[in-house]
Coordinates of C-alpha atoms and ligand atoms in Angstrom, one line a residue:
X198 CA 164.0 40.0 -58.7
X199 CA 161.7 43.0 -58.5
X200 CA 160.7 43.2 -55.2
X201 CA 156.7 44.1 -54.6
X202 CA 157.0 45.8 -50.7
X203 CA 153.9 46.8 -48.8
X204 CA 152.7 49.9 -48.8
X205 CA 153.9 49.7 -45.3
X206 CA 157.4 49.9 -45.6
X207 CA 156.9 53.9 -46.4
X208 CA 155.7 54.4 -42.4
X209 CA 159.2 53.1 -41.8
X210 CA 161.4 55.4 -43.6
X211 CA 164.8 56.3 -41.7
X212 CA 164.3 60.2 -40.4
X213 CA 166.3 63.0 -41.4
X214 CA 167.3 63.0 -38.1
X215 CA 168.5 59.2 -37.6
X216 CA 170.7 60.1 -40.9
X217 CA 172.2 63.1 -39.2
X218 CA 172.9 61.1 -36.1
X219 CA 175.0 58.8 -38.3
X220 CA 177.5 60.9 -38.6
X221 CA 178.4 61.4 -35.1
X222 CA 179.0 57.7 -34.9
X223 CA 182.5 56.7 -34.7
X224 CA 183.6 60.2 -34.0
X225 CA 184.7 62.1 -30.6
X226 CA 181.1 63.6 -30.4
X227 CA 179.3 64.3 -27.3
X228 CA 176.1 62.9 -27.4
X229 CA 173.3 64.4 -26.2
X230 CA 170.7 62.8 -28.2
X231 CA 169.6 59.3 -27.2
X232 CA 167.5 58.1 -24.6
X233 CA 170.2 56.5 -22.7
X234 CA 170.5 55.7 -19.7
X235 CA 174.1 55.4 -17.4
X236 CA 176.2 53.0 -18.4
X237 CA 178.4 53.3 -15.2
X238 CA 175.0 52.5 -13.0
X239 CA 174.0 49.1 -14.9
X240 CA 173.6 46.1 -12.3
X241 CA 176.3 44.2 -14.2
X242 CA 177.2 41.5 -11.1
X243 CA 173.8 41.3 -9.9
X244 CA 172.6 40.5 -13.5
X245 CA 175.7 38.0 -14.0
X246 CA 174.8 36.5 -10.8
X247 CA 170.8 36.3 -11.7
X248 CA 171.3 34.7 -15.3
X249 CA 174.2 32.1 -13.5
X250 CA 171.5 31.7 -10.9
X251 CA 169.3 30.5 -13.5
X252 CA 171.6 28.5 -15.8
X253 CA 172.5 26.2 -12.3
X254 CA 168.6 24.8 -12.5
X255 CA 169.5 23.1 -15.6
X256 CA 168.7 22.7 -19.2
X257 CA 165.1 23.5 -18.6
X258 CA 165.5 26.9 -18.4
X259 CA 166.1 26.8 -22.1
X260 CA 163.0 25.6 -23.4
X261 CA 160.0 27.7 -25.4
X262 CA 158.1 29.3 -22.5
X263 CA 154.4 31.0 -22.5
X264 CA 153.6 34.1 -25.0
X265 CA 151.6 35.6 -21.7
X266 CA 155.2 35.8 -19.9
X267 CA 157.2 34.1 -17.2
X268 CA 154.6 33.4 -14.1
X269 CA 157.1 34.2 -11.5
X270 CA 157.8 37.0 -12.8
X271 CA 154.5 38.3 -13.5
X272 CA 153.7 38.1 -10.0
X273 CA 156.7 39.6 -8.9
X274 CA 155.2 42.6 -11.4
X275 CA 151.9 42.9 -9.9
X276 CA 153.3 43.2 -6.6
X277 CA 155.7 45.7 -7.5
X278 CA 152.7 47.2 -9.3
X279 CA 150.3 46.8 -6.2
X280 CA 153.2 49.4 -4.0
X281 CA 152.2 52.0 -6.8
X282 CA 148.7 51.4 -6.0
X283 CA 147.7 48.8 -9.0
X284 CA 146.0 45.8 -7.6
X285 CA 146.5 43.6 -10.8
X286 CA 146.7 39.6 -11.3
X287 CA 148.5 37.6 -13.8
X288 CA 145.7 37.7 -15.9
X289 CA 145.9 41.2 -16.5
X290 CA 149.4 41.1 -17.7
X291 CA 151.6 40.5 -20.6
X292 CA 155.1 40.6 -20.8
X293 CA 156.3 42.1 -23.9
X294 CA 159.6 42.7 -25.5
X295 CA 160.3 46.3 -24.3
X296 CA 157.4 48.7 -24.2
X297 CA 157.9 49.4 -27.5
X298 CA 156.1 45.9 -28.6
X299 CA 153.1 46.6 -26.1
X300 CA 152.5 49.8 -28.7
X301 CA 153.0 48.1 -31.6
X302 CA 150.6 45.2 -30.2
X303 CA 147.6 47.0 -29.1
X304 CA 147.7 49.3 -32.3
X305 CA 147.5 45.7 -34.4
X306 CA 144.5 44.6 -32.0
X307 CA 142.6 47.9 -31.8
X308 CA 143.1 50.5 -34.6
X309 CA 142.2 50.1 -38.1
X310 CA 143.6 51.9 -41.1
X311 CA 142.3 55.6 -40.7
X312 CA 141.0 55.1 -37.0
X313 CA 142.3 58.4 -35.0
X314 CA 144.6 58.5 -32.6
X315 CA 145.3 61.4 -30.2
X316 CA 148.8 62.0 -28.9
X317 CA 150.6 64.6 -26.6
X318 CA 152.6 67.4 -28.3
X319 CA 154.9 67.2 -28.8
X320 CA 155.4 63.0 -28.5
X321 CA 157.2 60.0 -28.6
X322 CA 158.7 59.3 -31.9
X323 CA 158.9 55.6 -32.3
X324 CA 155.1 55.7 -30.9
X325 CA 154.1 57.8 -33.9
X326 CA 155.9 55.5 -36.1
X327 CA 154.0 52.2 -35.0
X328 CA 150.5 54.3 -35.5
X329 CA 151.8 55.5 -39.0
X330 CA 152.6 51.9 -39.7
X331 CA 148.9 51.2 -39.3
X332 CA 147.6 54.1 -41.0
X333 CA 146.0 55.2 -38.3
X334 CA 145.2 59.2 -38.4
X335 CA 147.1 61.0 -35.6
X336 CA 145.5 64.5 -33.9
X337 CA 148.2 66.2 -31.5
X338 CA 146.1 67.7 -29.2
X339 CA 147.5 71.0 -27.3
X340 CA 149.4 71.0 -23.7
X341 CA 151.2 72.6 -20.9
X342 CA 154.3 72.2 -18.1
X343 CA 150.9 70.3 -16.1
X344 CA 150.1 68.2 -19.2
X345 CA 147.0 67.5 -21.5
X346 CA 145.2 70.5 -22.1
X347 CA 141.2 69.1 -21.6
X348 CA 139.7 72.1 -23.2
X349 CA 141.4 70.9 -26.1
X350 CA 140.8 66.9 -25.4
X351 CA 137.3 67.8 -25.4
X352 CA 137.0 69.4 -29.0
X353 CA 139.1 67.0 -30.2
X354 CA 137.3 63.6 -29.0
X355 CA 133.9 65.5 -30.1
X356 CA 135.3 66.2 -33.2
X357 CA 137.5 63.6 -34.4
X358 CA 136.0 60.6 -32.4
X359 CA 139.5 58.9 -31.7
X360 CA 139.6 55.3 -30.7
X361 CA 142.6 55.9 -28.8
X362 CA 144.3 58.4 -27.1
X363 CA 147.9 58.1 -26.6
X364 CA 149.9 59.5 -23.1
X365 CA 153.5 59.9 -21.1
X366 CA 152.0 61.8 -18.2
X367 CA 154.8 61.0 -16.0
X368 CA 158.5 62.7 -16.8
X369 CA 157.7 62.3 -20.6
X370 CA 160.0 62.1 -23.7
X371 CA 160.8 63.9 -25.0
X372 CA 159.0 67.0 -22.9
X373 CA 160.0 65.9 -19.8
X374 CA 156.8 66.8 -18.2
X375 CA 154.9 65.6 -15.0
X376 CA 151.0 65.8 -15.6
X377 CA 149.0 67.5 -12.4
X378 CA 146.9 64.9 -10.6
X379 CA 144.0 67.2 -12.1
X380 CA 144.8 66.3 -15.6
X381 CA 145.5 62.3 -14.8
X382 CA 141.5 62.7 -13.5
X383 CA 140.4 65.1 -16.8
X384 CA 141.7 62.9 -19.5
X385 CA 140.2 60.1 -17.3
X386 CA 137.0 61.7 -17.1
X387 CA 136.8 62.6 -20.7
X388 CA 138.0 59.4 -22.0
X389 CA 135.8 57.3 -20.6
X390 CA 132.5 59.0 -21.2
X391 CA 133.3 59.1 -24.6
X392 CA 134.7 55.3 -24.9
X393 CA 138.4 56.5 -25.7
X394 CA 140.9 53.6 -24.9
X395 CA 144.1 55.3 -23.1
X396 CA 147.0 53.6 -23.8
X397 CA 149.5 55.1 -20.6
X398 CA 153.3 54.8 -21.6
X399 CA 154.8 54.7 -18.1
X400 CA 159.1 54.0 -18.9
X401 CA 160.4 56.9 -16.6
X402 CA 157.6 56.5 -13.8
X403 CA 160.4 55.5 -11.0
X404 CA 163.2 58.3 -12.0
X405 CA 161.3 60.7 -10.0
X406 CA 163.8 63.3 -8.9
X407 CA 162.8 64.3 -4.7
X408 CA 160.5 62.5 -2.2
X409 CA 157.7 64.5 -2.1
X410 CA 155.8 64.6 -5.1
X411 CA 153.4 61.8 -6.2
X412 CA 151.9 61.1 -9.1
X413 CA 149.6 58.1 -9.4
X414 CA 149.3 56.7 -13.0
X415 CA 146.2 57.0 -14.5
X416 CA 145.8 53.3 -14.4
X417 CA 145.6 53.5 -10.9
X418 CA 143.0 56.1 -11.2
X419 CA 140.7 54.1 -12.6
X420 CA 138.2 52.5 -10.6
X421 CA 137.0 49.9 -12.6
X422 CA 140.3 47.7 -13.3
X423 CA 138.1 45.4 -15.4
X424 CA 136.3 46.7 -18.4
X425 CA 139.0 49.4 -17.6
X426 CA 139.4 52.7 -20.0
X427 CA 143.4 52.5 -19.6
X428 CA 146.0 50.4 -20.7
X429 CA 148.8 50.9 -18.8
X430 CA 153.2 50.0 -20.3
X431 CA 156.3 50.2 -18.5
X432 CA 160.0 48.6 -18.9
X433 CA 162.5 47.4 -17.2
X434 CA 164.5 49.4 -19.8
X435 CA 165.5 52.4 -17.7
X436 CA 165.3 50.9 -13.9
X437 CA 167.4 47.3 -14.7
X438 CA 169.0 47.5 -18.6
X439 CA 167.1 47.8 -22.1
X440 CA 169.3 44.9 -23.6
X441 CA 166.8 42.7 -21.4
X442 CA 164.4 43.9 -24.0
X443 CA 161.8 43.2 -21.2
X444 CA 159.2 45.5 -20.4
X445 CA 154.8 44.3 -19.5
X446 CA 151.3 45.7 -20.4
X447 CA 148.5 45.5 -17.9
X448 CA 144.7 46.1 -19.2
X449 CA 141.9 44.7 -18.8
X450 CA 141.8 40.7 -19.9
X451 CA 139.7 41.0 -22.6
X452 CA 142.4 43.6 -24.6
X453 CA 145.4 41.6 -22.8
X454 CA 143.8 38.5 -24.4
X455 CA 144.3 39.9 -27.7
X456 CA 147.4 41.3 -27.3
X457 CA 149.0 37.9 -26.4
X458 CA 147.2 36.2 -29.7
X459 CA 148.9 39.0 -31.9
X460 CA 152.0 38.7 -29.8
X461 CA 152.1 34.7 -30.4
X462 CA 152.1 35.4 -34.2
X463 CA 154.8 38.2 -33.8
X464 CA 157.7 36.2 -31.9
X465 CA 155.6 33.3 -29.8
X466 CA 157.1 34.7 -26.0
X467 CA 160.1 37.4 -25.4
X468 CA 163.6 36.1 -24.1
X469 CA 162.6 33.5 -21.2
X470 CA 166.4 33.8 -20.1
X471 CA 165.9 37.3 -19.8
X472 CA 162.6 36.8 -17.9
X473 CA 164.2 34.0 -15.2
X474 CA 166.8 36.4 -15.1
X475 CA 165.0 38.7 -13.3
X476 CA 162.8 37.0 -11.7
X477 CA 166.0 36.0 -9.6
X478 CA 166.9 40.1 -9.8
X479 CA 163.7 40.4 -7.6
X480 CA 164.9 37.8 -5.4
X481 CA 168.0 38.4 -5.0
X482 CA 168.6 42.1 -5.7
X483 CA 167.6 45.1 -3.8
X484 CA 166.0 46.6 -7.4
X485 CA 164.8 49.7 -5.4
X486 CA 167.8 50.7 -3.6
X487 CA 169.1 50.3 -6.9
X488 CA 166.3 52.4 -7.9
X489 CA 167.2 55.3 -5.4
X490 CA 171.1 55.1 -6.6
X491 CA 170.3 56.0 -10.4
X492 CA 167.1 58.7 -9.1
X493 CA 169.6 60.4 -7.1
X494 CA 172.3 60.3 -9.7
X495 CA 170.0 61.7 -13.0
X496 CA 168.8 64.6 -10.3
X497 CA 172.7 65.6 -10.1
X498 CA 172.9 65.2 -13.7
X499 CA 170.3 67.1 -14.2
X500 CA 170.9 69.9 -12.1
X501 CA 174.0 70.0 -13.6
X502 CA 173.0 70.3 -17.1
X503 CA 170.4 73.2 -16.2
X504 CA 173.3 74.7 -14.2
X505 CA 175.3 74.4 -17.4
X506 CA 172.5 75.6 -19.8
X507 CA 172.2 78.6 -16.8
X508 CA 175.9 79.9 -17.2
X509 CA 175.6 80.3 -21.1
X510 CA 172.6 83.4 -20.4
X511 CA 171.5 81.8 -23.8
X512 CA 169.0 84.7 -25.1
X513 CA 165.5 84.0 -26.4
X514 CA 166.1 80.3 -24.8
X515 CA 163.9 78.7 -22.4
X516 CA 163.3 75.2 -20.7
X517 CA 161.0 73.1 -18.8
X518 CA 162.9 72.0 -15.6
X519 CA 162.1 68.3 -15.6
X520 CA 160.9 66.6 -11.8
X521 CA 161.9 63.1 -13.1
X522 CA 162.9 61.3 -16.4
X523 CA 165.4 61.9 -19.0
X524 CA 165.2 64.9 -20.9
X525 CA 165.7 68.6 -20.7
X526 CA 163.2 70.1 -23.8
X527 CA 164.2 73.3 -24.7
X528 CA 162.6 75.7 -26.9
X529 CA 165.2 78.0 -29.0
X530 CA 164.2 81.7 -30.6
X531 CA 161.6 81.4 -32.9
X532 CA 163.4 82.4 -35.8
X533 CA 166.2 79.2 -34.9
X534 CA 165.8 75.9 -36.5
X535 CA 166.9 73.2 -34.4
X536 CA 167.8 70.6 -36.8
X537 CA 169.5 73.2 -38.9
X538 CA 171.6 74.2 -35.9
X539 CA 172.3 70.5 -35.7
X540 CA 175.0 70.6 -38.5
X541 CA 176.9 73.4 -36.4
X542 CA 176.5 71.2 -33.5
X543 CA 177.5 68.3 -34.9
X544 CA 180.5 70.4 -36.6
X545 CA 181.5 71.5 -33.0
X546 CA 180.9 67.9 -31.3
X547 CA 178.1 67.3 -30.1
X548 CA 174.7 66.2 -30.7
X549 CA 171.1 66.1 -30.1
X550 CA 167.2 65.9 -31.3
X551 CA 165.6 68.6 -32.9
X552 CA 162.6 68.7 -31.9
X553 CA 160.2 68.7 -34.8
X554 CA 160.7 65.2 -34.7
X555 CA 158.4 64.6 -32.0
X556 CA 155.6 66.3 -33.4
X557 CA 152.4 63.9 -35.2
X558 CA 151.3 67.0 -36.4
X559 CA 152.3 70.9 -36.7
X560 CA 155.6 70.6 -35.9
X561 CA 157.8 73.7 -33.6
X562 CA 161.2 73.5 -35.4
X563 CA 162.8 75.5 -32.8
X564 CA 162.3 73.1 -30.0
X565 CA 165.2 70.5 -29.1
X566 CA 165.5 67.3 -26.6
X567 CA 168.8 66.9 -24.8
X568 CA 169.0 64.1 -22.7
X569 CA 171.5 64.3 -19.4
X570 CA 171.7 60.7 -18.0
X571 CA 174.2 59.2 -20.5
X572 CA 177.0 61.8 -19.9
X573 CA 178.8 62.6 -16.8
X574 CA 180.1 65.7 -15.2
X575 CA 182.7 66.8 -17.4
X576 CA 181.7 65.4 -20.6
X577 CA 178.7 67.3 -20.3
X578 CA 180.4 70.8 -19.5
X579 CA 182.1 70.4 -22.7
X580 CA 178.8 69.4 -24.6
X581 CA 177.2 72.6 -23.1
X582 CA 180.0 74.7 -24.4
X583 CA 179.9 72.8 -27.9
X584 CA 176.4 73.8 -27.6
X585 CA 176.5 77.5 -27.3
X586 CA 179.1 77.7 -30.1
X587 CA 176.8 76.3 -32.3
X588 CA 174.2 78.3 -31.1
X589 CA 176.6 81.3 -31.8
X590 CA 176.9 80.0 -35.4
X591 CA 173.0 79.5 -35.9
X592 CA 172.2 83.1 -34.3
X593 CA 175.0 84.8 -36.8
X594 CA 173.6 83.1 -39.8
X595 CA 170.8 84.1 -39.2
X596 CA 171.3 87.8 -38.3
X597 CA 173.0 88.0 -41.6
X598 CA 170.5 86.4 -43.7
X599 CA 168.0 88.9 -42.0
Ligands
PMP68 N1 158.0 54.6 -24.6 C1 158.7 55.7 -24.4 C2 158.1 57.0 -24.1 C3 160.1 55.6 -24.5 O1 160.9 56.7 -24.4 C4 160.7 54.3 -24.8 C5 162.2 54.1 -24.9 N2 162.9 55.1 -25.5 C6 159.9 53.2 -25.0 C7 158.5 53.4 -24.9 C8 160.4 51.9 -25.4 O2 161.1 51.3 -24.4 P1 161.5 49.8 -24.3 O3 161.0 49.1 -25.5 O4 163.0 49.7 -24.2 O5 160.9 49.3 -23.1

């Protein structure tokens, strides 16, 4: 057979970096690179309890369900949506498998091939994946530790006209950044006089590390909720488990309309096991004490990891000190390549992202993402260390080649 592929199948090459990543697999290496979260914290007996809790109703919990999502569970959504100041119905909602598919959905309804999309930088790989899959033209537009820069927004939408700006303005990944309330109301502003749909990719919204800070999504920003500029994603990925593969999308009905057509010819509904399942978690479950216990814990791990990173007096190396989320983003010497101080890494045990990955455009190749929630205490000490040997190794090589 000679097999005739899309042209697609190029947007969905295996990065250099995923190959690298391979080899730690298997092997006593400290990872620092995924986006996971604790394994130690999962909910395992309340989510035992909540799927047995829905097998005992019978064998009709194992029928097709609707593509729109589990009712009950939608409206448990839009109340937990309506504490963060989101007054949303059913209606408005989808329920998607993982955020991820609520990416990949509205780019199918709402971009065409060459359409421009505008994204943070740096960004969210597998997000610039799904827009490369649709051809769609990506424009990084410039930022700082308070977010979006609007000067830049501006020329940008003028100049490129984007159908869709792209955004993680709460404790992003890989940046770990917290936008200023400010910049929520800029990119609001800007967008909507200019007809620019926001999609607003919320996973790491409720790892907020301390009490007082708040930081409304944009979403809720918004005053018109229908005919609304923003269409707003989160997961249950991060605050329950990502094996549930759950996450929702809330927008205005028309768009969420659409979504669920393309969704019905994608995979009909997600998991409706996974769905009851935690519905019953809302029941049944204290989900935000659980909440607190994993906020509290990443805050330790983080402030250990910066502690860490602290002790080395790395020269030339500096970080953004993260107020929620996942990742510590660190930006190395200029002259340091962070995916060629990978290997080293990798030779001394341990691993992470370089960050040139997360870059749609102009990419900074001494930038890297190291993510603290997957490893504890100890583990993490001796990834540090790893770390600064490699860093040694980098730094010598290239002194000498100098
Ligand atoms: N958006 C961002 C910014 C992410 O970091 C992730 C997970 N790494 C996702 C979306 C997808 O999450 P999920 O599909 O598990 O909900």
């Amino acid at each position: 057979m000679e097999y005739r592929f899309s042209h697609m199948i190029n947007s969905f090459k295996s990065s250099a970096v995923r190959e690298i990543l391979k080899l730690t697999q298997g092997k006593s290496i400290i990872s620092l690179a995924g986006g996971l979260p604790a394994e130690e914290h999962f909910p395992l007996d309340a989510v035992r309890d909540a799927f047995n809790r829905v097998l005992d109703q019978g064998k009709g919990v194992l029928q097709y369900g609707l593509t729109e999502g589990y009712t009950p569970l939608r409206e448990d959504l839009c109340q937990h949506l309506a504490r963060k100041g989101m007054n949303v119905t059913p209606d408005d909602m989808l329920i998607t498998t993982g955020s991820q598919q609520a990416i990949d959905l509205l780019t199918r309804v709402y971009l065409d091939p060459g359409d421009v999309v505008l994204v943070e930088k740096p960004t969210y790989l597998a997000a610039i994946q799904v827009f490369n899959s649709r051809d769609a033209r990506l424009v990084s537009v410039e930022g700082d530790a308070d977010g979006i820069d609007l000067d830049d927004l501006k020329r940008k939408v003028e100049q490129h006209k984007p159908k869709l700006l792209y955004v993680i303005p709460t404790f992003s990944n890989p940046a770990g950044k917290a936008w200023s309330l400010e910049r929520r109301k800029g990119v609001l502003d800007i967008c909507k006089k200019n007809n620019v749909l926001i999609l607003e990719d919320d996973p790491y919204g409720e790892l907020k590390f301390g009490e007082d800070t708040h930081y409304p999504s944009i979403f809720s920003l918004d005053e018109h909720p229908k005919g609304s500029c923003v269409v707003y994603t989160s997961t249950f990925s991060k605050v329950v488990a990502p094996a549930l593969r759950t996450g929702w999308v809330v927008g205005d009905p028309e768009v969420i309309r659409h979504m669920t057509r393309a969704k019905q010819a994608a995979d009909l509904h997600s998991s409706t096991m996974d769905q009851q399942a935690l519905h019953q978690l809302f029941l049944h479950f204290d989900l935000y004490a659980h909440i607190a216990t994993i906020r509290r814990e990443y805050e330790q791990r983080k402030n250990h990891m910066i502690s860490l990173m602290k002790q080395q007096n790395w020269e030339g190396v500096t970080w953004l000190e993260p107020k929620g989320g996942m990742f510590v983003w660190v930006e190395l010497p200029e002259h340091i390549q962070a995916e060629h101080m990978l290997k080293y890494a990798v030779e001394e045990g341990v691993a992470f992202v370089p960050g040139f990955a997360f870059y749609a455009t102009e990419p900074k190749h001494n930038t890297m993402r190291l993510n603290f929630t997957h490893t504890d205490n100890e583990q993490m000490r001796i990834g540090i260390d790893r770390l600064s040997r490699a860093m040694d190794k980098v730094k010598a090589e290239a002194a000498s080649a100098r």
